[in-house]
PDB file of C-alpha atoms in Angstrom:
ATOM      1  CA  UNK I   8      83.427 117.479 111.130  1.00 42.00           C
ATOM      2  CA  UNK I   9      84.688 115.856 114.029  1.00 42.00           C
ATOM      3  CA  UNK I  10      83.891 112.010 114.365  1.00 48.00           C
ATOM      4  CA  UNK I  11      81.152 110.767 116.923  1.00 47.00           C
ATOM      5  CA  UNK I  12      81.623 108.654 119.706  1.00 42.00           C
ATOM      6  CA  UNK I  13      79.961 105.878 120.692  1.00 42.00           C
ATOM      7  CA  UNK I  14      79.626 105.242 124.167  1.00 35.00           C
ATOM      8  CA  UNK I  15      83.101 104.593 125.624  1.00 38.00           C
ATOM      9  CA  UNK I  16      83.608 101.895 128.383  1.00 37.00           C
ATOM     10  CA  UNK I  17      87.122 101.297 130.135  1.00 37.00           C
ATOM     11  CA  UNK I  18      89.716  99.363 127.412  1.00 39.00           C
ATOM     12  CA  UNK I  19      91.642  96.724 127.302  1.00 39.00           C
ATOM     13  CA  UNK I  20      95.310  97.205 128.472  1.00 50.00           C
ATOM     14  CA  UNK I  21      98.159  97.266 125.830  1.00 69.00           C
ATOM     15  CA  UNK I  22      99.385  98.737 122.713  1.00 95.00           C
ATOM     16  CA  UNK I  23      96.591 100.492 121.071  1.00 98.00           C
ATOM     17  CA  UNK I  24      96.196  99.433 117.367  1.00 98.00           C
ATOM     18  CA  UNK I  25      93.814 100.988 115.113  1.00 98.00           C
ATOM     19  CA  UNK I  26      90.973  99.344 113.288  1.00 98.00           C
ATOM     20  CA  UNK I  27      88.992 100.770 110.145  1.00 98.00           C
ATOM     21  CA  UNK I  28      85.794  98.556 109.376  1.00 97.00           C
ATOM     22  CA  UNK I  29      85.667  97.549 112.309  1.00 97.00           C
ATOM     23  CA  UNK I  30      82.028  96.222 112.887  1.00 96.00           C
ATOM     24  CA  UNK I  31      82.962  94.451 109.240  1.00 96.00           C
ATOM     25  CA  UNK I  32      82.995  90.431 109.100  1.00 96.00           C
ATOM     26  CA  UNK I  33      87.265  90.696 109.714  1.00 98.00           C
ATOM     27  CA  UNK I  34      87.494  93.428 111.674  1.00 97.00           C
ATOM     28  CA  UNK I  35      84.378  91.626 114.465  1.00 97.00           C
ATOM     29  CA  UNK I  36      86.986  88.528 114.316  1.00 98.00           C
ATOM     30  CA  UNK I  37      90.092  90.908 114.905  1.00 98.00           C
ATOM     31  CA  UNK I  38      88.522  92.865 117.686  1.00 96.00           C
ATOM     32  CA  UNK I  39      87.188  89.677 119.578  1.00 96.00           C
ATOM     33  CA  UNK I  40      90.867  88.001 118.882  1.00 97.00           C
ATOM     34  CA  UNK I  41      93.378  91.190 119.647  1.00 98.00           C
ATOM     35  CA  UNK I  42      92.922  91.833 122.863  1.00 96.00           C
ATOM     36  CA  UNK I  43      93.736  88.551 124.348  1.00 96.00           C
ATOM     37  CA  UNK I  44      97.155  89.046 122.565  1.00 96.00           C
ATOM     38  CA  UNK I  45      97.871  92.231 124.012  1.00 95.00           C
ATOM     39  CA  UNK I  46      96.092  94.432 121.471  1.00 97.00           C
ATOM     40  CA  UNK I  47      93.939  97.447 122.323  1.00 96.00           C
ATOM     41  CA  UNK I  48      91.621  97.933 119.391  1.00 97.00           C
ATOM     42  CA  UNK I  49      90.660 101.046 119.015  1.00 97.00           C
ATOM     43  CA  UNK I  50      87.643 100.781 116.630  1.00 97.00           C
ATOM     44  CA  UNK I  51      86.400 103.230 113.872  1.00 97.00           C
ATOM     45  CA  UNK I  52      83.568 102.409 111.239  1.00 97.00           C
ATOM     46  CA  UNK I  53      80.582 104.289 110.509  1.00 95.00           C
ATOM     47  CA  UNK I  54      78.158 102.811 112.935  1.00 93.00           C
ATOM     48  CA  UNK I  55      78.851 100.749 115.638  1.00 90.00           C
ATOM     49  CA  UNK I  56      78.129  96.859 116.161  1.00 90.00           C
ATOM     50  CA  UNK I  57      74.812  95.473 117.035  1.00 86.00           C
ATOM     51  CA  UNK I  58      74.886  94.355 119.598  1.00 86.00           C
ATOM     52  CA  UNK I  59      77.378  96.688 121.281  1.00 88.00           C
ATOM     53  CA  UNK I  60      80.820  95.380 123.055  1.00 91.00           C
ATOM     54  CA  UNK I  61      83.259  96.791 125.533  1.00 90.00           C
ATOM     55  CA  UNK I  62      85.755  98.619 123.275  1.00 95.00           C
ATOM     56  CA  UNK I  63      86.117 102.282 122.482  1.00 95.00           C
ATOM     57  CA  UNK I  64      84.521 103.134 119.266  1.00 96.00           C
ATOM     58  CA  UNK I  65      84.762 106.667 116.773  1.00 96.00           C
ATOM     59  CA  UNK I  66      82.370 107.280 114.227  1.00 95.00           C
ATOM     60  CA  UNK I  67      83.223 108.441 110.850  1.00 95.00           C
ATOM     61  CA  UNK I  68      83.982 108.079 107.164  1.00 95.00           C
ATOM     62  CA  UNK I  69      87.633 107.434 106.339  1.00 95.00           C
ATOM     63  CA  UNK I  70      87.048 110.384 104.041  1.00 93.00           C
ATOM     64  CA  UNK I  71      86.739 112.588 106.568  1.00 93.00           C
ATOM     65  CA  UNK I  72      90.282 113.450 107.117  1.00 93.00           C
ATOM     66  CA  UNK I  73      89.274 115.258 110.441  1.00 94.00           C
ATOM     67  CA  UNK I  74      88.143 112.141 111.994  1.00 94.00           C
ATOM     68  CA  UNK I  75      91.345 110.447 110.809  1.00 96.00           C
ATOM     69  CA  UNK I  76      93.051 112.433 112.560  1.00 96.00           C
ATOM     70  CA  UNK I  77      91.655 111.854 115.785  1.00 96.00           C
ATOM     71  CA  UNK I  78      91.207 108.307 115.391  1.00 97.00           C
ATOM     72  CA  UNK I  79      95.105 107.832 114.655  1.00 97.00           C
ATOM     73  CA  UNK I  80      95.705 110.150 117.636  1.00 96.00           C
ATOM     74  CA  UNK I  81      98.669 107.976 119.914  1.00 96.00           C
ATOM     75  CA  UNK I  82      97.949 104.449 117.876  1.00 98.00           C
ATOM     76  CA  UNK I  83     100.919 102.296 117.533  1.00 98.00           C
ATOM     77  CA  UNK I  84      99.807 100.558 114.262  1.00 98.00           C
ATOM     78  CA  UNK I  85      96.556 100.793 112.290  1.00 98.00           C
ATOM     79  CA  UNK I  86      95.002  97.672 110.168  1.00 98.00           C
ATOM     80  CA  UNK I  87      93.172  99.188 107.296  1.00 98.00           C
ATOM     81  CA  UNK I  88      89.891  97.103 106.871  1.00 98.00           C
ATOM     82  CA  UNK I  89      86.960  99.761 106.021  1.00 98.00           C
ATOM     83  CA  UNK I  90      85.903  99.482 102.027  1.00 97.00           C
ATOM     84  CA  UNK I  91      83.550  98.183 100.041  1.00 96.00           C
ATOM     85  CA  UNK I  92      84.204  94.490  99.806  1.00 95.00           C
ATOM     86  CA  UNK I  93      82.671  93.625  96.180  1.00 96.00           C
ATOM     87  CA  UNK I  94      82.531  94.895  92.652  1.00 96.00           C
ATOM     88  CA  UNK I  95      81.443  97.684  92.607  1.00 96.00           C
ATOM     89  CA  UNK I  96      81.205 100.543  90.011  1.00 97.00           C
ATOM     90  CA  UNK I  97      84.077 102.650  89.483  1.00 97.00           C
ATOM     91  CA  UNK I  98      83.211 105.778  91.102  1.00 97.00           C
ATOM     92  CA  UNK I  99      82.251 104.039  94.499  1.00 97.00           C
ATOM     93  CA  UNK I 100      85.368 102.221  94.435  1.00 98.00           C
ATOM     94  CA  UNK I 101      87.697 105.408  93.529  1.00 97.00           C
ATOM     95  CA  UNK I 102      85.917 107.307  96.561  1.00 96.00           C
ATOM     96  CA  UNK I 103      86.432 104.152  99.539  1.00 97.00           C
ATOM     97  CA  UNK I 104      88.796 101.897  98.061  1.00 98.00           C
ATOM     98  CA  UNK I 105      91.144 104.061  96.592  1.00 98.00           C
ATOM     99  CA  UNK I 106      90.852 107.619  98.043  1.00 97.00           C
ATOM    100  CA  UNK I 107      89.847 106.452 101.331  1.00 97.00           C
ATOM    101  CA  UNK I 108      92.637 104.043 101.401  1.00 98.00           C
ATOM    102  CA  UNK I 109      94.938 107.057 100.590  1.00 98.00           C
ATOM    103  CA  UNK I 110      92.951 109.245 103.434  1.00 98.00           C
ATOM    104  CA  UNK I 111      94.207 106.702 105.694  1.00 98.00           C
ATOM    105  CA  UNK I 112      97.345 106.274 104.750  1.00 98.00           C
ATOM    106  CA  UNK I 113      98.381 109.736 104.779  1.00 98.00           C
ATOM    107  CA  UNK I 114      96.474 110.372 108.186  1.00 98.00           C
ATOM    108  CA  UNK I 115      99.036 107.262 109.616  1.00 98.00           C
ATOM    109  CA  UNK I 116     101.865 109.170 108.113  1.00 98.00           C
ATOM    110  CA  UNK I 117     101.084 112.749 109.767  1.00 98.00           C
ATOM    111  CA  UNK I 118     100.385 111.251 112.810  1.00 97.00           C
ATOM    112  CA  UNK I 119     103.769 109.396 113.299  1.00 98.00           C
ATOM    113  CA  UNK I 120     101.892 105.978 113.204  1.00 98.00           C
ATOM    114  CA  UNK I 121     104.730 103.435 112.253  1.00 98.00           C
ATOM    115  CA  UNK I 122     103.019 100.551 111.130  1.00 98.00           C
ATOM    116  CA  UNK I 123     100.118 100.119 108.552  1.00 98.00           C
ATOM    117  CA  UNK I 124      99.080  96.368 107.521  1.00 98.00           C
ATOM    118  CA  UNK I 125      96.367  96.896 104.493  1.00 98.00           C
ATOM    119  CA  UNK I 126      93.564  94.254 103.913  1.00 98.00           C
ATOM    120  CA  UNK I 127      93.859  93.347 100.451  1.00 98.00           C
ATOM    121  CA  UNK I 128      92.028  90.900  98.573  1.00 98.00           C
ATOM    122  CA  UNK I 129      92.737  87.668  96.308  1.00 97.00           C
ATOM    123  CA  UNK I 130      91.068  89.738  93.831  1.00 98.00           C
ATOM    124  CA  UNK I 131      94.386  92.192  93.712  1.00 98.00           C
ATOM    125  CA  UNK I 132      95.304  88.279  92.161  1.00 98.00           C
ATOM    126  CA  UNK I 133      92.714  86.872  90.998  1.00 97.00           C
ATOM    127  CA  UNK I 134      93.616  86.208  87.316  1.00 97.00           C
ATOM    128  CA  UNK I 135      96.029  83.839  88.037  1.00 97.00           C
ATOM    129  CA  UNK I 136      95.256  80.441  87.651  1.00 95.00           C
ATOM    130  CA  UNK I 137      94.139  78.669  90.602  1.00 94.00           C
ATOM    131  CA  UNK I 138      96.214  74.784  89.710  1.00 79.00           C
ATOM    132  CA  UNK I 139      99.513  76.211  90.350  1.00 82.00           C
ATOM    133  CA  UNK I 140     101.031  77.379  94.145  1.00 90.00           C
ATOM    134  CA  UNK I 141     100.921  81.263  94.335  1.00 94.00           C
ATOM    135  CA  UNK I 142     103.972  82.314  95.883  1.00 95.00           C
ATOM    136  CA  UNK I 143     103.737  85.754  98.357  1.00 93.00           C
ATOM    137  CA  UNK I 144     104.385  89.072  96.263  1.00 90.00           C
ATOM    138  CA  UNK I 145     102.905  87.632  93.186  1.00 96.00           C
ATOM    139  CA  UNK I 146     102.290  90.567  90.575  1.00 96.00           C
ATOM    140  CA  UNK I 147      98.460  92.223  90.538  1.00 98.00           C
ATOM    141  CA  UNK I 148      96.707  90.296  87.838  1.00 98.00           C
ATOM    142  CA  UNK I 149      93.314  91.829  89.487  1.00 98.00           C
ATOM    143  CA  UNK I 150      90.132  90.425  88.236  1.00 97.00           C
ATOM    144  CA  UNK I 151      87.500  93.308  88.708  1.00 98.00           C
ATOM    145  CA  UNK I 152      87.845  96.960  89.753  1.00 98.00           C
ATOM    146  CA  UNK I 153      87.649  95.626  92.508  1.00 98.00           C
ATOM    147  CA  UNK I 154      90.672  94.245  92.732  1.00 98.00           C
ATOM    148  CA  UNK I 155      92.035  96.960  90.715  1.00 98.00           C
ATOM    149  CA  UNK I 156      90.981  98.923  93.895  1.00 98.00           C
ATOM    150  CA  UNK I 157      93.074  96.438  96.055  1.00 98.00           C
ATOM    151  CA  UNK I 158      95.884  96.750  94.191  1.00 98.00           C
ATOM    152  CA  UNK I 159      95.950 100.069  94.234  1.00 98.00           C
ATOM    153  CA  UNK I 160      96.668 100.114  97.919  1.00 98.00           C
ATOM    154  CA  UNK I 161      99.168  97.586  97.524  1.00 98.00           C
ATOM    155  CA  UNK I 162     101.394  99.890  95.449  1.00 98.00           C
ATOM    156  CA  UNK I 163     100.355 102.568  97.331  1.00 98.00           C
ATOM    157  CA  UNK I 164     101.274 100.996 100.942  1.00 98.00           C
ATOM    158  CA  UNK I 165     105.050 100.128  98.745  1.00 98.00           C
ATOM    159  CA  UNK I 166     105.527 104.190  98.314  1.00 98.00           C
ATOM    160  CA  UNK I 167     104.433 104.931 102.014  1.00 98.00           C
ATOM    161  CA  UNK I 168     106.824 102.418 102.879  1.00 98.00           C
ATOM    162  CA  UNK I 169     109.587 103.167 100.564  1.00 98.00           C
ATOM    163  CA  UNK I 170     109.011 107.067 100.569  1.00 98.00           C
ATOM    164  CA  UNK I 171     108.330 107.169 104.382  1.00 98.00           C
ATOM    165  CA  UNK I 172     109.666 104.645 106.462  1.00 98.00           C
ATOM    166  CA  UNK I 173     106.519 103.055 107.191  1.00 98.00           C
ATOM    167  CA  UNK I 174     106.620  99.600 108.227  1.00 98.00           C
ATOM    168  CA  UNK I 175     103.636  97.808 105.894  1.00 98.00           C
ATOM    169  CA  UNK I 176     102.246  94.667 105.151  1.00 98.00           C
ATOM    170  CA  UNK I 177      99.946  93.927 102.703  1.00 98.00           C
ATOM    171  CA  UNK I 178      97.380  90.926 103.180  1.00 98.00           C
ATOM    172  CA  UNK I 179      95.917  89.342 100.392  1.00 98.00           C
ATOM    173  CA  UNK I 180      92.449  88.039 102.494  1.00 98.00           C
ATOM    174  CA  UNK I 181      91.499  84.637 101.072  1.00 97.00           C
ATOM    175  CA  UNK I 182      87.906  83.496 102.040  1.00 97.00           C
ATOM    176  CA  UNK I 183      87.613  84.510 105.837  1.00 98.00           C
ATOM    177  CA  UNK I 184      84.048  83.332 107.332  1.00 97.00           C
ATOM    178  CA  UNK I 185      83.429  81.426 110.461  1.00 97.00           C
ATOM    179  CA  UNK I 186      83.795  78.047 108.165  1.00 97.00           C
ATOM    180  CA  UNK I 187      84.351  77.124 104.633  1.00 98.00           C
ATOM    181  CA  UNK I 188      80.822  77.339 103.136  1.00 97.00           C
ATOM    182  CA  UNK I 189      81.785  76.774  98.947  1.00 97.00           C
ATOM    183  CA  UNK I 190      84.515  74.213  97.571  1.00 97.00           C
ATOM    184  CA  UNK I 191      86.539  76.877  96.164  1.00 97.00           C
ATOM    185  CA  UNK I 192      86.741  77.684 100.036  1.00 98.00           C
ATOM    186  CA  UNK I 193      88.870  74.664 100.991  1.00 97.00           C
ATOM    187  CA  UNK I 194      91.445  75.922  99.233  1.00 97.00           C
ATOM    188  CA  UNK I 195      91.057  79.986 100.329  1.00 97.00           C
ATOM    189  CA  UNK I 196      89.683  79.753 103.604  1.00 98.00           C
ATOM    190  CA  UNK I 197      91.075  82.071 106.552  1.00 98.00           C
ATOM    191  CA  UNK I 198      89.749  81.155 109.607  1.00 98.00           C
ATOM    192  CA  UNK I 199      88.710  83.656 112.235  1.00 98.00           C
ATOM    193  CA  UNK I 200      91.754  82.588 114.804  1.00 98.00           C
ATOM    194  CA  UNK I 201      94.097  82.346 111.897  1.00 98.00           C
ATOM    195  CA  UNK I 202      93.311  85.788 110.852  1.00 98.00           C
ATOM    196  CA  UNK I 203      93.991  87.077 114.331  1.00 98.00           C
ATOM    197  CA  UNK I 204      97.118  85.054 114.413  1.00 98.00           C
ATOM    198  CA  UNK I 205      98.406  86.475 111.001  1.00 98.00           C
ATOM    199  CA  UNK I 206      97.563  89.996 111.574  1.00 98.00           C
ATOM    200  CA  UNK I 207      99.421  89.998 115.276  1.00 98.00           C
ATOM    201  CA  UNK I 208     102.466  88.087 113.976  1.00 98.00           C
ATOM    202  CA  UNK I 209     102.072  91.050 111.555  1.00 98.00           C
ATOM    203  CA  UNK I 210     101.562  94.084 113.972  1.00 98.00           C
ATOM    204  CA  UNK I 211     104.592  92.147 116.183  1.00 97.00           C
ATOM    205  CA  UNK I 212     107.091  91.949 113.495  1.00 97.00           C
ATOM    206  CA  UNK I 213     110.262  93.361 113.835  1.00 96.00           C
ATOM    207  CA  UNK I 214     111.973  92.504 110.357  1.00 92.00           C
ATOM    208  CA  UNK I 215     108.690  94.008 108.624  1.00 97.00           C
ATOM    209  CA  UNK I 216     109.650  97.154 106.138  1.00 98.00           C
ATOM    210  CA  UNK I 217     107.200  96.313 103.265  1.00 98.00           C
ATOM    211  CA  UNK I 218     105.909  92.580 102.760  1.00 98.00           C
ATOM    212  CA  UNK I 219     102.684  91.469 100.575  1.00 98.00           C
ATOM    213  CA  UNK I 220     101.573  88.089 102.053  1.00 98.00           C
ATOM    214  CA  UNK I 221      98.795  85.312 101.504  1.00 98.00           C
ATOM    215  CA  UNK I 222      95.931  85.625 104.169  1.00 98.00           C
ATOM    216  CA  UNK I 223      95.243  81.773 104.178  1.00 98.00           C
ATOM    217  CA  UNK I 224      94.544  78.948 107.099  1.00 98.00           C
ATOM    218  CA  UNK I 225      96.604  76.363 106.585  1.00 98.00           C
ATOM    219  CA  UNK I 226      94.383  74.424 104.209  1.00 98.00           C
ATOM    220  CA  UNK I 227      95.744  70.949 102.330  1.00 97.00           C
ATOM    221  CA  UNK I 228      94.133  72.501  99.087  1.00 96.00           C
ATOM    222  CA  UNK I 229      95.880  75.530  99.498  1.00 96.00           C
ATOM    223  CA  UNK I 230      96.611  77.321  95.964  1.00 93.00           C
ATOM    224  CA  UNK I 231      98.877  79.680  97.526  1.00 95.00           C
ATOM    225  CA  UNK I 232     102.326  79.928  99.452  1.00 96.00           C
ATOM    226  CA  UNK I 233     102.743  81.082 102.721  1.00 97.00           C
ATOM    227  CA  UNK I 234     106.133  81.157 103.249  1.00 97.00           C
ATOM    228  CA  UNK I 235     106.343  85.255 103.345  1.00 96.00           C
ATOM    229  CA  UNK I 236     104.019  85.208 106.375  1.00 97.00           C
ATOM    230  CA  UNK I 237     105.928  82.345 107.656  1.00 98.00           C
ATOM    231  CA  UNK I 238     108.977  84.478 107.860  1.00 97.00           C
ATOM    232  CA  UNK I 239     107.172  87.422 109.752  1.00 98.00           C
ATOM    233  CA  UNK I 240     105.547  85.096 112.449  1.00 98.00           C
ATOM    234  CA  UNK I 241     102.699  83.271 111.226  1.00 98.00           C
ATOM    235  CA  UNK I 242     101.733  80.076 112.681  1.00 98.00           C
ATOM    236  CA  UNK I 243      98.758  78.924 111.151  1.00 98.00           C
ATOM    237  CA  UNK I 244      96.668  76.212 112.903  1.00 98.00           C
ATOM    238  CA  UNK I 245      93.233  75.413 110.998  1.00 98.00           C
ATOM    239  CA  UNK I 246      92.400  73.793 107.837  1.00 98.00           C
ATOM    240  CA  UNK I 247      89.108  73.798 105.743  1.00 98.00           C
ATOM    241  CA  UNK I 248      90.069  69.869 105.152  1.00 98.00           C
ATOM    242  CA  UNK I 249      87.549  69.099 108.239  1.00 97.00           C
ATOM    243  CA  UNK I 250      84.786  70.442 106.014  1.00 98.00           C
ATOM    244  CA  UNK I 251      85.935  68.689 102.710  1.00 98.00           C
ATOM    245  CA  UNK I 252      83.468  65.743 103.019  1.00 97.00           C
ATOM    246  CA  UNK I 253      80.435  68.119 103.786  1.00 98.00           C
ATOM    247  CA  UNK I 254      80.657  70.138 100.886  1.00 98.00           C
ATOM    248  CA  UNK I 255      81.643  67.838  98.776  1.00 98.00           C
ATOM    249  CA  UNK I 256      78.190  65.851  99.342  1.00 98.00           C
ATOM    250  CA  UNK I 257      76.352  69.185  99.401  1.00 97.00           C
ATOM    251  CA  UNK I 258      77.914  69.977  96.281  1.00 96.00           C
ATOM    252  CA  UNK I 259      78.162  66.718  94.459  1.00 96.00           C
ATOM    253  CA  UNK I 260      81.729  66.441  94.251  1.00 97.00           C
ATOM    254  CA  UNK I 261      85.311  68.150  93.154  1.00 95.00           C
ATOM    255  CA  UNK I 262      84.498  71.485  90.801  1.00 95.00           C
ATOM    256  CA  UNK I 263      84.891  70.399  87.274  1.00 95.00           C
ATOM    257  CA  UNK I 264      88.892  71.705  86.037  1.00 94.00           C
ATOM    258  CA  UNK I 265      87.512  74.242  84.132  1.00 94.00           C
ATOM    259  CA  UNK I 266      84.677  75.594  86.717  1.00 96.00           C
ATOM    260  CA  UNK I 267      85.539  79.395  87.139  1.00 96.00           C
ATOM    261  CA  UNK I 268      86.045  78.696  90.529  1.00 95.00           C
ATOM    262  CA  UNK I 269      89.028  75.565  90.283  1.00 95.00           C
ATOM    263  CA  UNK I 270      90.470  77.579  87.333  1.00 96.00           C
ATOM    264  CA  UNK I 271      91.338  81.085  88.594  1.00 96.00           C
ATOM    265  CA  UNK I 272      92.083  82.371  92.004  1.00 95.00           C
ATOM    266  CA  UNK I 273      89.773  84.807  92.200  1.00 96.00           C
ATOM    267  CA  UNK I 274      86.650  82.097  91.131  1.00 95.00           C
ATOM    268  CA  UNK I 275      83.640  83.809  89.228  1.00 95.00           C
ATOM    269  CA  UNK I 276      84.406  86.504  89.865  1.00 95.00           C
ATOM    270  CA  UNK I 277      87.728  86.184  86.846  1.00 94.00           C
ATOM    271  CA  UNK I 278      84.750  85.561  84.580  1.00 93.00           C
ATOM    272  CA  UNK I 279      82.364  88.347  86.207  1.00 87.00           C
ATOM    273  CA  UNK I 280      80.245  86.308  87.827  1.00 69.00           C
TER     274      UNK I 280
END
């Protein structure tokens, strides 16, 4: 079935990038962000935002592969972002996460789409634990499915790049919200203009072949490295810091060492909560 389209007004000028989930909390901060860089998002989710903004929009189900195929139609890059963005159970998550993530991968590859950066999750991570730095291209130690499901595409964005030639970056998303809103956020926290900034550093990159990096701000908690995105372009410019002394009154100080969420990187969510 062919994909929808929402009404269609005149685009932005530039190289046309792709974006799955795109009325999604990232992808709303990514289409805003993009443009001004010299980005045309072209956006594809299953409905379109409310309220409605000035970009072109198809509507479909990455599962669909015939609306794949349209949507990757002349892009010069795609940022995978559609999924389900919790635990969830397994068969949900083997449909979106992990064969819709391989629906778009393969729909990149067919239509000659070079580049493919794939929004993975600290989950893909999260059993680490959280007191020591986390250097870029740490192994999966995923704490859910998932995060199973996230590290899934991982590998699978290493054989499209390896078996292919594709040029892909994998982004392990922190905590990215408009502002830190939980302690375990000062330390995870991607803010909206840092996430556009890493994902165009990203999409500009011309030493990328196959990288998976931290998708932090530059927080002074930080539990992770960021010297991988560093090396591709990354500038970061925020830090949660300016909200430490908010939450920490709302919350009545620094997380106990062995609260769930100081002790692994993935918080509660290590321990299912």
């Amino acid at each position: 079935m062919p994909p929808r389209r929402a009404e269609r007004r005149r685009p932005a000028s530039g190289r046309t990038v792709l974006l799955t989930g795109a009325a999604g909390g990232v992808g709303t901060f990514l289409r805003q962000g993009l443009p001004g860089l010299g980005w045309q998002p072209r956006c594809f989710d299953l409905a379109p935002p409310d309220p409605p903004d000035e970009l072109p929009w198809l509507l479909g189900d990455i599962g669909d592969r015939g609306c794949l195929a349209e949507a990757m139609r002349g892009a010069d890059a795609v940022i995978h972002l559609a999924g389900i963005p919790h635990e969830a159970d397994f068969p949900r998550l083997l449909h979106t996460n992990i064969d819709g993530t391989y629906q778009v991968f393969e729909a990149a590859r067919e239509a000659g789409v070079p580049r493919v950066l794939y929004a993975s999750s600290n989950h893909a991570v999260g059993r680490h634990p959280a007191g020591t730095r986390l250097p870029d291209g740490a192994r999966p130690r995923p704490d859910s499915l998932y995060g199973v499901s996230k590290a899934f595409g991982e590998a699978l964005g290493s054989y499209y790049a390896d078996r292919f030639g594709m040029r892909v970056a994998c982004v392990r998303i922190g905590s990215c919200f408009a502002h830190p809103t939980q302690l375990r956020h000062l330390a995870t926290w991607l803010s909206p203009g840092d996430a556009v900034r890493l994902f165009a550093a990203l999409l500009a990159a011309p030493g990328l072949r196959f990288a998976t990096v931290n998708g932090i701000s530059a927080n002074t908690r930080a539990w992770w490295d960021l010297d991988g995105a560093r090396a591709l372009g990354y500038a970061p410019q925020d830090d949660a810091e300016g909200w430490a002394r908010e939450l920490l009154a709302r919350f009545g100080g620094e997380l106990a060492p062995d609260d769930p969420d100081a002790a692994f990187v993935g918080g509660r969510t290590a321990v299912g909560g």
